[in-house]
């Protein structure tokens, strides 16, 4: 009976130890949380500081927008109708990125001219983006800061190379008048809406043509002109051009920027310039082929006329329009003369047996035979000439038929080219145009503020724990000191002595 009782006691003690170990762990966690929160001012200070920094960053950061266009390369027959390999998408990607296209885009949209309103640091952009009205410029009437949808649009702005990349200030002085100034070079020029203003400087002429002023007097704008090649190179680096799916011949062109209207405008202008270039190239190709076909048709018609003249000359030589009929008549004459000649020669042979050569009948037959033979030879000569002429006419008719068929084919091809030229058809289809994006690709203001607050709280808790650790280490304790208490191991003996350790910690 005694062993059974001892086993029950041991089991009870083990359960008691497990329970105390769980209570010890719970108390340690509570001690840790309590002593971390005892540094509330530290946590609050760090959280507020990080949150304020995040809010200032969120207000000052410029949202980035993205848009794209889709272009399909269609498989179509070439202008001339012969077989032609499909255009590879990689080739068209490089053409879309080429300076020939982007230079025209830069010139059409005046991307080399940068004009921005003067904004108050940090919060100026945030306030102006949310104010659709024209603002009262300046801060307490000073500084020329813009707080709304104020804008100035320039139809032309040209500066010499020595002044490129320099920021010039535009100050609105009246409803339709502004002043252009640059302190370093001493430039000061007044300009009115719709009137070209020009100023000669030591660097060269400066010209400006104001198209629109939508701001109150005192508002300032910062304008500069960059070299065209730099703008083109920057645009080349900014464009993301790729084939959407391999071997699909569908190309996507994407662009990111801080101005959604400008982003979509640039992409649509790229698409328009690309299609325009394709139309121009196809038109030039069609005109070149039209010129070639015109030359071939002209030569073919000339050859046909020469063959007609040759045939007419041959017929005129024999005084007839039908050599076949003439050949038939001559053949009948030849047969008749041959028969008559044979008859007369036979008659002469019969008479030669009875009479001498000087007999009158023999002399008469000899004369007749000579005349008939001469006529027969003349007819045979004409027949040979007509046979040669027929051969020439046959060859000429064969050439005429070939040239006539060639002329018909050339004329048909030219008519097809005329139709294609009038239709302006190209093997490129603009599938999707760029829409003005409304949602930025970067994090929104609310998300950035929430993240900064969360990061501030986490950093505050880490700082509080680090402070507790430093204090515990400075006191030389074995445990982890949190505030006035030690968070110690979950050994049962340490748990039993925790009150003594707390007393030592309070004395320390």
mmCIF file of C-alpha atoms in Angstrom, residues 12-408:
data_model
loop_
_atom_site.group_PDB
_atom_site.id
_atom_site.type_symbol
_atom_site.label_atom_id
_atom_site.label_comp_id
_atom_site.label_asym_id
_atom_site.label_seq_id
_atom_site.Cartn_x
_atom_site.Cartn_y
_atom_site.Cartn_z
ATOM 1 C CA UNK A 12 0.278 15.539 -7.223
ATOM 2 C CA UNK A 13 3.649 17.268 -6.832
ATOM 3 C CA UNK A 14 4.319 17.098 -10.571
ATOM 4 C CA UNK A 15 0.927 18.673 -11.324
ATOM 5 C CA UNK A 16 1.666 21.351 -8.764
ATOM 6 C CA UNK A 17 5.042 22.073 -10.370
ATOM 7 C CA UNK A 18 3.470 22.343 -13.850
ATOM 8 C CA UNK A 19 0.821 24.708 -12.555
ATOM 9 C CA UNK A 20 3.413 26.890 -10.837
ATOM 10 C CA UNK A 21 5.514 26.892 -14.028
ATOM 11 C CA UNK A 22 2.506 28.123 -16.054
ATOM 12 C CA UNK A 23 1.752 30.768 -13.432
ATOM 13 C CA UNK A 24 5.405 31.814 -13.533
ATOM 14 C CA UNK A 25 5.305 32.266 -17.310
ATOM 15 C CA UNK A 26 2.090 34.264 -17.130
ATOM 16 C CA UNK A 27 3.502 36.499 -14.439
ATOM 17 C CA UNK A 28 6.697 37.063 -16.447
ATOM 18 C CA UNK A 29 4.680 38.090 -19.530
ATOM 19 C CA UNK A 30 2.557 40.434 -17.461
ATOM 20 C CA UNK A 31 5.698 41.876 -15.859
ATOM 21 C CA UNK A 32 7.232 42.418 -19.335
ATOM 22 C CA UNK A 33 4.166 44.147 -20.729
ATOM 23 C CA UNK A 34 3.697 46.219 -17.602
ATOM 24 C CA UNK A 35 7.282 47.400 -17.506
ATOM 25 C CA UNK A 36 7.387 48.132 -21.241
ATOM 26 C CA UNK A 37 4.316 50.305 -20.848
ATOM 27 C CA UNK A 38 5.894 52.050 -17.840
ATOM 28 C CA UNK A 39 8.054 53.895 -20.448
ATOM 29 C CA UNK A 40 4.910 55.425 -21.942
ATOM 30 C CA UNK A 41 6.431 58.853 -22.520
ATOM 31 C CA UNK A 42 9.318 57.334 -24.434
ATOM 32 C CA UNK A 43 6.992 55.235 -26.575
ATOM 33 C CA UNK A 44 4.642 58.179 -27.162
ATOM 34 C CA UNK A 45 7.483 60.544 -28.011
ATOM 35 C CA UNK A 46 9.098 58.235 -30.541
ATOM 36 C CA UNK A 47 5.711 57.280 -32.057
ATOM 37 C CA UNK A 48 4.701 60.933 -32.426
ATOM 38 C CA UNK A 49 8.060 61.907 -33.903
ATOM 39 C CA UNK A 50 8.024 59.096 -36.487
ATOM 40 C CA UNK A 51 4.363 59.751 -37.264
ATOM 41 C CA UNK A 52 5.032 63.467 -37.811
ATOM 42 C CA UNK A 53 7.976 62.672 -40.085
ATOM 43 C CA UNK A 54 5.808 60.212 -42.026
ATOM 44 C CA UNK A 55 2.972 62.719 -42.349
ATOM 45 C CA UNK A 56 5.349 65.413 -43.601
ATOM 46 C CA UNK A 57 6.813 62.958 -46.104
ATOM 47 C CA UNK A 58 3.336 61.876 -47.220
ATOM 48 C CA UNK A 59 2.334 65.499 -47.758
ATOM 49 C CA UNK A 60 5.497 66.374 -49.661
ATOM 50 C CA UNK A 61 5.867 63.268 -51.827
ATOM 51 C CA UNK A 62 4.536 63.527 -55.369
ATOM 52 C CA UNK A 63 2.140 60.726 -56.382
ATOM 53 C CA UNK A 64 3.159 58.746 -59.460
ATOM 54 C CA UNK A 65 0.612 57.789 -62.109
ATOM 55 C CA UNK A 66 0.903 55.210 -64.886
ATOM 56 C CA UNK A 67 -0.872 54.715 -68.187
ATOM 57 C CA UNK A 68 -0.311 52.646 -71.327
ATOM 58 C CA UNK A 69 -1.325 52.089 -74.936
ATOM 59 C CA UNK A 70 -1.624 48.895 -76.988
ATOM 60 C CA UNK A 71 -0.537 48.618 -80.617
ATOM 61 C CA UNK A 72 -1.088 45.554 -82.817
ATOM 62 C CA UNK A 73 1.066 44.693 -85.816
ATOM 63 C CA UNK A 74 -1.326 43.142 -88.328
ATOM 64 C CA UNK A 75 -0.256 40.500 -90.823
ATOM 65 C CA UNK A 76 -1.127 41.905 -94.241
ATOM 66 C CA UNK A 77 0.027 41.544 -97.823
ATOM 67 C CA UNK A 78 2.585 44.049 -99.131
ATOM 68 C CA UNK A 79 1.688 46.708 -101.648
ATOM 69 C CA UNK A 80 3.058 44.899 -104.659
ATOM 70 C CA UNK A 81 1.304 41.636 -103.781
ATOM 71 C CA UNK A 82 4.390 39.408 -103.477
ATOM 72 C CA UNK A 83 5.146 37.368 -100.381
ATOM 73 C CA UNK A 84 6.672 39.222 -97.456
ATOM 74 C CA UNK A 85 7.807 38.146 -93.996
ATOM 75 C CA UNK A 86 5.899 39.454 -90.983
ATOM 76 C CA UNK A 87 7.395 42.422 -89.179
ATOM 77 C CA UNK A 88 8.990 41.264 -85.916
ATOM 78 C CA UNK A 89 7.669 42.985 -82.815
ATOM 79 C CA UNK A 90 11.221 43.652 -81.573
ATOM 80 C CA UNK A 91 11.817 45.846 -84.618
ATOM 81 C CA UNK A 92 8.701 47.877 -83.964
ATOM 82 C CA UNK A 93 9.642 48.232 -80.275
ATOM 83 C CA UNK A 94 12.889 49.920 -81.267
ATOM 84 C CA UNK A 95 11.079 52.113 -83.797
ATOM 85 C CA UNK A 96 8.670 53.261 -81.075
ATOM 86 C CA UNK A 97 11.666 54.144 -78.904
ATOM 87 C CA UNK A 98 13.564 55.840 -81.739
ATOM 88 C CA UNK A 99 14.544 59.498 -81.738
ATOM 89 C CA UNK A 100 12.651 59.986 -85.011
ATOM 90 C CA UNK A 101 9.359 59.355 -83.177
ATOM 91 C CA UNK A 102 10.171 60.882 -79.795
ATOM 92 C CA UNK A 103 11.646 64.081 -81.237
ATOM 93 C CA UNK A 104 8.343 64.836 -82.951
ATOM 94 C CA UNK A 105 6.518 64.058 -79.686
ATOM 95 C CA UNK A 106 8.763 66.460 -77.763
ATOM 96 C CA UNK A 107 8.194 69.211 -80.336
ATOM 97 C CA UNK A 108 4.437 68.647 -80.529
ATOM 98 C CA UNK A 109 3.916 68.764 -76.747
ATOM 99 C CA UNK A 110 6.748 71.241 -75.998
ATOM 100 C CA UNK A 111 8.251 68.822 -73.504
ATOM 101 C CA UNK A 112 11.525 70.746 -73.598
ATOM 102 C CA UNK A 113 9.733 73.618 -71.839
ATOM 103 C CA UNK A 114 9.117 73.052 -68.131
ATOM 104 C CA UNK A 115 6.746 75.445 -66.383
ATOM 105 C CA UNK A 116 5.752 74.833 -62.768
ATOM 106 C CA UNK A 117 3.945 77.018 -60.224
ATOM 107 C CA UNK A 118 5.944 78.204 -57.251
ATOM 108 C CA UNK A 119 4.725 76.081 -54.331
ATOM 109 C CA UNK A 120 5.218 76.450 -50.599
ATOM 110 C CA UNK A 121 7.669 73.844 -49.245
ATOM 111 C CA UNK A 122 6.299 70.494 -48.021
ATOM 112 C CA UNK A 123 2.575 71.256 -47.956
ATOM 113 C CA UNK A 124 2.242 73.513 -51.002
ATOM 114 C CA UNK A 125 1.797 70.672 -53.491
ATOM 115 C CA UNK A 126 -0.727 68.888 -51.261
ATOM 116 C CA UNK A 127 -2.888 72.006 -50.886
ATOM 117 C CA UNK A 128 -2.657 73.029 -54.565
ATOM 118 C CA UNK A 129 -3.597 69.532 -55.781
ATOM 119 C CA UNK A 130 -6.843 69.678 -53.801
ATOM 120 C CA UNK A 131 -7.864 73.226 -54.695
ATOM 121 C CA UNK A 132 -9.557 73.450 -58.134
ATOM 122 C CA UNK A 133 -9.919 77.251 -58.000
ATOM 123 C CA UNK A 134 -7.560 80.115 -58.670
ATOM 124 C CA UNK A 135 -5.830 81.025 -55.421
ATOM 125 C CA UNK A 136 -4.650 84.220 -53.816
ATOM 126 C CA UNK A 137 -0.877 84.058 -54.334
ATOM 127 C CA UNK A 138 1.712 84.275 -51.605
ATOM 128 C CA UNK A 139 1.833 83.632 -47.880
ATOM 129 C CA UNK A 140 0.308 86.660 -46.206
ATOM 130 C CA UNK A 141 0.749 88.397 -49.553
ATOM 131 C CA UNK A 142 4.453 87.551 -49.905
ATOM 132 C CA UNK A 143 6.508 85.004 -51.812
ATOM 133 C CA UNK A 144 4.283 84.515 -54.877
ATOM 134 C CA UNK A 145 3.321 80.993 -53.771
ATOM 135 C CA UNK A 146 0.468 79.319 -55.657
ATOM 136 C CA UNK A 147 -2.194 77.421 -53.679
ATOM 137 C CA UNK A 148 -4.648 76.325 -56.372
ATOM 138 C CA UNK A 149 -5.167 75.482 -60.038
ATOM 139 C CA UNK A 150 -3.333 78.565 -61.289
ATOM 140 C CA UNK A 151 -1.503 78.083 -64.571
ATOM 141 C CA UNK A 152 0.288 79.833 -67.411
ATOM 142 C CA UNK A 153 0.450 78.296 -70.884
ATOM 143 C CA UNK A 154 3.191 79.296 -73.323
ATOM 144 C CA UNK A 155 2.829 78.902 -77.071
ATOM 145 C CA UNK A 156 6.540 79.533 -77.569
ATOM 146 C CA UNK A 157 9.555 79.936 -75.326
ATOM 147 C CA UNK A 158 13.050 79.977 -76.752
ATOM 148 C CA UNK A 159 16.312 80.806 -75.017
ATOM 149 C CA UNK A 160 19.905 80.617 -76.321
ATOM 150 C CA UNK A 161 22.053 77.575 -75.377
ATOM 151 C CA UNK A 162 23.811 79.593 -72.678
ATOM 152 C CA UNK A 163 20.534 80.058 -70.788
ATOM 153 C CA UNK A 164 19.176 76.549 -71.195
ATOM 154 C CA UNK A 165 18.516 74.638 -67.966
ATOM 155 C CA UNK A 166 18.391 77.942 -66.042
ATOM 156 C CA UNK A 167 15.226 78.575 -64.065
ATOM 157 C CA UNK A 168 13.477 81.777 -65.111
ATOM 158 C CA UNK A 169 10.731 83.338 -62.984
ATOM 159 C CA UNK A 170 7.405 84.346 -64.514
ATOM 160 C CA UNK A 171 5.490 86.812 -62.352
ATOM 161 C CA UNK A 172 1.898 87.648 -63.230
ATOM 162 C CA UNK A 173 1.526 91.444 -63.142
ATOM 163 C CA UNK A 174 -1.938 91.837 -64.651
ATOM 164 C CA UNK A 175 -4.793 89.804 -65.999
ATOM 165 C CA UNK A 176 -3.125 89.351 -69.397
ATOM 166 C CA UNK A 177 0.449 90.381 -68.648
ATOM 167 C CA UNK A 178 3.476 88.871 -66.943
ATOM 168 C CA UNK A 179 7.152 89.607 -66.408
ATOM 169 C CA UNK A 180 9.990 87.236 -67.193
ATOM 170 C CA UNK A 181 13.075 87.690 -65.010
ATOM 171 C CA UNK A 182 16.366 85.949 -64.245
ATOM 172 C CA UNK A 183 18.632 87.639 -61.708
ATOM 173 C CA UNK A 184 21.938 85.980 -62.662
ATOM 174 C CA UNK A 185 21.856 87.097 -66.288
ATOM 175 C CA UNK A 186 19.886 90.272 -65.583
ATOM 176 C CA UNK A 187 17.006 89.341 -67.878
ATOM 177 C CA UNK A 188 13.749 91.236 -67.483
ATOM 178 C CA UNK A 189 11.085 91.082 -70.164
ATOM 179 C CA UNK A 190 7.391 91.947 -70.173
ATOM 180 C CA UNK A 191 4.999 89.867 -72.254
ATOM 181 C CA UNK A 192 1.292 90.028 -73.016
ATOM 182 C CA UNK A 193 -1.084 87.262 -74.029
ATOM 183 C CA UNK A 194 -1.022 86.701 -77.799
ATOM 184 C CA UNK A 195 1.938 89.007 -78.483
ATOM 185 C CA UNK A 196 5.445 87.753 -79.225
ATOM 186 C CA UNK A 197 8.006 89.365 -76.890
ATOM 187 C CA UNK A 198 11.715 89.304 -77.708
ATOM 188 C CA UNK A 199 14.805 90.399 -75.803
ATOM 189 C CA UNK A 200 18.382 90.440 -77.041
ATOM 190 C CA UNK A 201 20.873 89.313 -74.363
ATOM 191 C CA UNK A 202 24.608 88.708 -74.356
ATOM 192 C CA UNK A 203 23.864 84.973 -74.772
ATOM 193 C CA UNK A 204 21.472 85.462 -77.665
ATOM 194 C CA UNK A 205 17.804 86.288 -78.263
ATOM 195 C CA UNK A 206 15.082 85.287 -75.786
ATOM 196 C CA UNK A 207 11.549 84.969 -77.183
ATOM 197 C CA UNK A 208 8.285 84.212 -75.421
ATOM 198 C CA UNK A 209 4.690 83.970 -76.601
ATOM 199 C CA UNK A 210 2.060 83.663 -73.864
ATOM 200 C CA UNK A 211 -1.037 81.705 -74.880
ATOM 201 C CA UNK A 212 -3.022 81.851 -71.610
ATOM 202 C CA UNK A 213 -2.801 83.284 -68.089
ATOM 203 C CA UNK A 214 -5.045 81.758 -65.445
ATOM 204 C CA UNK A 215 -3.735 83.314 -62.241
ATOM 205 C CA UNK A 216 -4.049 86.409 -60.126
ATOM 206 C CA UNK A 217 -1.391 89.159 -60.105
ATOM 207 C CA UNK A 218 1.535 88.245 -57.891
ATOM 208 C CA UNK A 219 1.529 84.514 -58.699
ATOM 209 C CA UNK A 220 4.912 83.189 -59.767
ATOM 210 C CA UNK A 221 5.879 80.321 -62.045
ATOM 211 C CA UNK A 222 9.250 78.714 -62.664
ATOM 212 C CA UNK A 223 10.055 78.071 -66.333
ATOM 213 C CA UNK A 224 13.112 76.580 -68.010
ATOM 214 C CA UNK A 225 14.072 75.121 -71.346
ATOM 215 C CA UNK A 226 16.195 72.020 -71.683
ATOM 216 C CA UNK A 227 18.088 70.798 -74.754
ATOM 217 C CA UNK A 228 15.899 68.716 -77.010
ATOM 218 C CA UNK A 229 18.255 65.732 -77.083
ATOM 219 C CA UNK A 230 18.271 65.521 -73.262
ATOM 220 C CA UNK A 231 14.484 65.452 -73.143
ATOM 221 C CA UNK A 232 14.408 62.751 -75.833
ATOM 222 C CA UNK A 233 16.955 60.618 -73.969
ATOM 223 C CA UNK A 234 15.044 60.973 -70.691
ATOM 224 C CA UNK A 235 11.827 59.987 -72.438
ATOM 225 C CA UNK A 236 13.561 56.960 -73.965
ATOM 226 C CA UNK A 237 14.649 55.815 -70.510
ATOM 227 C CA UNK A 238 11.201 56.415 -69.009
ATOM 228 C CA UNK A 239 9.242 54.443 -71.602
ATOM 229 C CA UNK A 240 8.565 50.764 -70.905
ATOM 230 C CA UNK A 241 7.957 49.105 -74.297
ATOM 231 C CA UNK A 242 7.543 45.352 -74.682
ATOM 232 C CA UNK A 243 5.595 42.667 -76.494
ATOM 233 C CA UNK A 244 2.610 41.835 -74.302
ATOM 234 C CA UNK A 245 2.711 38.109 -75.064
ATOM 235 C CA UNK A 246 5.536 36.445 -76.968
ATOM 236 C CA UNK A 247 4.848 36.220 -80.719
ATOM 237 C CA UNK A 248 1.475 37.933 -80.273
ATOM 238 C CA UNK A 249 2.566 41.035 -82.233
ATOM 239 C CA UNK A 250 0.796 43.174 -79.624
ATOM 240 C CA UNK A 251 3.052 45.866 -78.153
ATOM 241 C CA UNK A 252 2.357 47.703 -74.901
ATOM 242 C CA UNK A 253 3.883 51.105 -74.196
ATOM 243 C CA UNK A 254 3.783 52.285 -70.564
ATOM 244 C CA UNK A 255 4.869 55.526 -68.916
ATOM 245 C CA UNK A 256 4.932 56.781 -65.345
ATOM 246 C CA UNK A 257 4.831 60.405 -64.237
ATOM 247 C CA UNK A 258 3.534 62.852 -61.670
ATOM 248 C CA UNK A 259 1.086 64.561 -64.063
ATOM 249 C CA UNK A 260 -1.663 62.177 -65.213
ATOM 250 C CA UNK A 261 -2.849 64.387 -68.096
ATOM 251 C CA UNK A 262 0.688 64.752 -69.408
ATOM 252 C CA UNK A 263 1.379 61.013 -69.096
ATOM 253 C CA UNK A 264 -1.672 60.091 -71.182
ATOM 254 C CA UNK A 265 -0.967 62.953 -73.593
ATOM 255 C CA UNK A 266 2.598 61.756 -74.229
ATOM 256 C CA UNK A 267 1.492 58.167 -74.837
ATOM 257 C CA UNK A 268 -1.306 59.182 -77.204
ATOM 258 C CA UNK A 269 1.063 61.480 -79.072
ATOM 259 C CA UNK A 270 3.577 58.622 -79.399
ATOM 260 C CA UNK A 271 0.842 56.417 -80.848
ATOM 261 C CA UNK A 272 -0.290 59.156 -83.233
ATOM 262 C CA UNK A 273 3.244 59.911 -84.411
ATOM 263 C CA UNK A 274 3.979 56.206 -84.866
ATOM 264 C CA UNK A 275 0.852 55.657 -86.963
ATOM 265 C CA UNK A 276 1.591 58.844 -88.907
ATOM 266 C CA UNK A 277 5.114 57.640 -89.657
ATOM 267 C CA UNK A 278 3.800 54.273 -90.817
ATOM 268 C CA UNK A 279 1.279 56.004 -93.083
ATOM 269 C CA UNK A 280 4.010 58.267 -94.470
ATOM 270 C CA UNK A 281 6.349 55.349 -95.108
ATOM 271 C CA UNK A 282 3.613 53.321 -96.773
ATOM 272 C CA UNK A 283 2.565 56.336 -98.852
ATOM 273 C CA UNK A 284 6.149 56.941 -99.917
ATOM 274 C CA UNK A 285 6.498 53.249 -100.798
ATOM 275 C CA UNK A 286 3.250 53.352 -102.761
ATOM 276 C CA UNK A 287 4.333 56.486 -104.646
ATOM 277 C CA UNK A 288 7.699 54.919 -105.456
ATOM 278 C CA UNK A 289 6.009 51.803 -106.773
ATOM 279 C CA UNK A 290 3.486 53.913 -108.666
ATOM 280 C CA UNK A 291 6.366 55.696 -110.379
ATOM 281 C CA UNK A 292 7.938 52.354 -111.272
ATOM 282 C CA UNK A 293 4.654 50.973 -112.631
ATOM 283 C CA UNK A 294 4.033 54.156 -114.611
ATOM 284 C CA UNK A 295 7.424 53.774 -116.250
ATOM 285 C CA UNK A 296 6.753 50.118 -117.016
ATOM 286 C CA UNK A 297 3.298 50.862 -118.436
ATOM 287 C CA UNK A 298 4.736 53.649 -120.602
ATOM 288 C CA UNK A 299 7.445 51.344 -121.966
ATOM 289 C CA UNK A 300 4.905 48.579 -122.545
ATOM 290 C CA UNK A 301 2.592 50.895 -124.508
ATOM 291 C CA UNK A 302 5.557 52.172 -126.514
ATOM 292 C CA UNK A 303 6.580 48.611 -127.364
ATOM 293 C CA UNK A 304 3.025 47.737 -128.440
ATOM 294 C CA UNK A 305 2.950 50.729 -130.747
ATOM 295 C CA UNK A 306 6.300 49.794 -132.270
ATOM 296 C CA UNK A 307 5.022 46.281 -132.939
ATOM 297 C CA UNK A 308 1.875 47.651 -134.599
ATOM 298 C CA UNK A 309 4.005 49.876 -136.831
ATOM 299 C CA UNK A 310 6.227 46.917 -137.751
ATOM 300 C CA UNK A 311 3.222 44.749 -138.711
ATOM 301 C CA UNK A 312 1.697 47.554 -140.771
ATOM 302 C CA UNK A 313 4.974 48.110 -142.627
ATOM 303 C CA UNK A 314 5.158 44.411 -143.509
ATOM 304 C CA UNK A 315 1.604 44.402 -144.811
ATOM 305 C CA UNK A 316 2.143 47.653 -146.676
ATOM 306 C CA UNK A 317 5.189 46.142 -148.385
ATOM 307 C CA UNK A 318 2.970 43.536 -150.068
ATOM 308 C CA UNK A 319 0.052 45.872 -150.623
ATOM 309 C CA UNK A 320 -2.378 43.694 -148.748
ATOM 310 C CA UNK A 321 -3.892 43.457 -145.340
ATOM 311 C CA UNK A 322 -4.125 39.642 -145.349
ATOM 312 C CA UNK A 323 -0.974 37.701 -146.097
ATOM 313 C CA UNK A 324 -2.728 34.364 -145.633
ATOM 314 C CA UNK A 325 -5.078 35.095 -148.528
ATOM 315 C CA UNK A 326 -2.191 36.315 -150.622
ATOM 316 C CA UNK A 327 -0.308 33.109 -149.858
ATOM 317 C CA UNK A 328 -3.302 31.022 -150.932
ATOM 318 C CA UNK A 329 -3.613 32.867 -154.246
ATOM 319 C CA UNK A 330 0.092 32.534 -154.955
ATOM 320 C CA UNK A 331 -0.024 28.848 -154.117
ATOM 321 C CA UNK A 332 -2.814 28.326 -156.676
ATOM 322 C CA UNK A 333 -0.847 30.289 -159.253
ATOM 323 C CA UNK A 334 2.257 28.235 -158.487
ATOM 324 C CA UNK A 335 0.358 24.975 -158.964
ATOM 325 C CA UNK A 336 -1.159 26.186 -162.235
ATOM 326 C CA UNK A 337 2.164 27.407 -163.608
ATOM 327 C CA UNK A 338 3.858 24.173 -162.568
ATOM 328 C CA UNK A 339 1.223 22.133 -164.359
ATOM 329 C CA UNK A 340 1.482 24.300 -167.486
ATOM 330 C CA UNK A 341 5.285 24.084 -167.392
ATOM 331 C CA UNK A 342 5.191 20.327 -167.138
ATOM 332 C CA UNK A 343 2.702 20.158 -170.020
ATOM 333 C CA UNK A 344 4.797 22.362 -172.326
ATOM 334 C CA UNK A 345 8.011 20.476 -171.519
ATOM 335 C CA UNK A 346 6.312 17.185 -172.284
ATOM 336 C CA UNK A 347 5.014 18.592 -175.586
ATOM 337 C CA UNK A 348 8.507 19.832 -176.477
ATOM 338 C CA UNK A 349 9.943 16.391 -175.758
ATOM 339 C CA UNK A 350 7.432 14.794 -178.114
ATOM 340 C CA UNK A 351 8.194 17.300 -180.905
ATOM 341 C CA UNK A 352 11.946 17.009 -180.411
ATOM 342 C CA UNK A 353 11.701 13.364 -181.567
ATOM 343 C CA UNK A 354 10.164 14.369 -184.857
ATOM 344 C CA UNK A 355 11.604 17.781 -185.658
ATOM 345 C CA UNK A 356 14.944 19.533 -185.400
ATOM 346 C CA UNK A 357 15.643 22.249 -182.865
ATOM 347 C CA UNK A 358 15.150 24.950 -185.419
ATOM 348 C CA UNK A 359 11.637 23.909 -186.205
ATOM 349 C CA UNK A 360 9.184 26.782 -185.642
ATOM 350 C CA UNK A 361 6.982 24.798 -183.237
ATOM 351 C CA UNK A 362 9.940 23.812 -181.095
ATOM 352 C CA UNK A 363 11.175 27.410 -181.036
ATOM 353 C CA UNK A 364 7.682 28.574 -180.021
ATOM 354 C CA UNK A 365 7.413 25.972 -177.235
ATOM 355 C CA UNK A 366 10.894 26.901 -175.975
ATOM 356 C CA UNK A 367 9.840 30.534 -175.707
ATOM 357 C CA UNK A 368 6.608 29.603 -173.911
ATOM 358 C CA UNK A 369 8.474 27.315 -171.493
ATOM 359 C CA UNK A 370 10.927 30.111 -170.660
ATOM 360 C CA UNK A 371 8.082 32.560 -169.984
ATOM 361 C CA UNK A 372 6.174 30.061 -167.852
ATOM 362 C CA UNK A 373 9.321 29.203 -165.878
ATOM 363 C CA UNK A 374 10.019 32.902 -165.298
ATOM 364 C CA UNK A 375 6.491 33.427 -164.031
ATOM 365 C CA UNK A 376 6.772 30.330 -161.840
ATOM 366 C CA UNK A 377 10.060 31.560 -160.342
ATOM 367 C CA UNK A 378 8.514 34.979 -159.622
ATOM 368 C CA UNK A 379 5.541 33.357 -157.883
ATOM 369 C CA UNK A 380 7.837 31.121 -155.812
ATOM 370 C CA UNK A 381 9.965 34.122 -154.889
ATOM 371 C CA UNK A 382 6.868 35.975 -153.705
ATOM 372 C CA UNK A 383 5.780 32.914 -151.765
ATOM 373 C CA UNK A 384 9.146 32.770 -149.996
ATOM 374 C CA UNK A 385 8.945 36.492 -149.182
ATOM 375 C CA UNK A 386 5.423 36.111 -147.853
ATOM 376 C CA UNK A 387 6.495 33.118 -145.738
ATOM 377 C CA UNK A 388 9.309 35.233 -144.246
ATOM 378 C CA UNK A 389 6.870 38.102 -143.661
ATOM 379 C CA UNK A 390 4.400 35.733 -142.021
ATOM 380 C CA UNK A 391 7.157 34.517 -139.728
ATOM 381 C CA UNK A 392 7.971 38.136 -138.795
ATOM 382 C CA UNK A 393 4.315 38.922 -138.245
ATOM 383 C CA UNK A 394 3.894 35.791 -136.122
ATOM 384 C CA UNK A 395 6.863 36.796 -133.964
ATOM 385 C CA UNK A 396 5.570 40.359 -133.706
ATOM 386 C CA UNK A 397 2.086 39.150 -132.752
ATOM 387 C CA UNK A 398 3.618 36.885 -130.109
ATOM 388 C CA UNK A 399 5.565 39.831 -128.652
ATOM 389 C CA UNK A 400 2.457 41.957 -128.903
ATOM 390 C CA UNK A 401 0.400 39.429 -126.962
ATOM 391 C CA UNK A 402 3.056 39.153 -124.231
ATOM 392 C CA UNK A 403 3.378 42.928 -123.941
ATOM 393 C CA UNK A 404 -0.391 43.320 -123.949
ATOM 394 C CA UNK A 405 -0.788 40.851 -121.058
ATOM 395 C CA UNK A 406 2.058 42.540 -119.202
ATOM 396 C CA UNK A 407 0.473 45.928 -119.779
ATOM 397 C CA UNK A 408 -2.860 44.701 -118.390
#
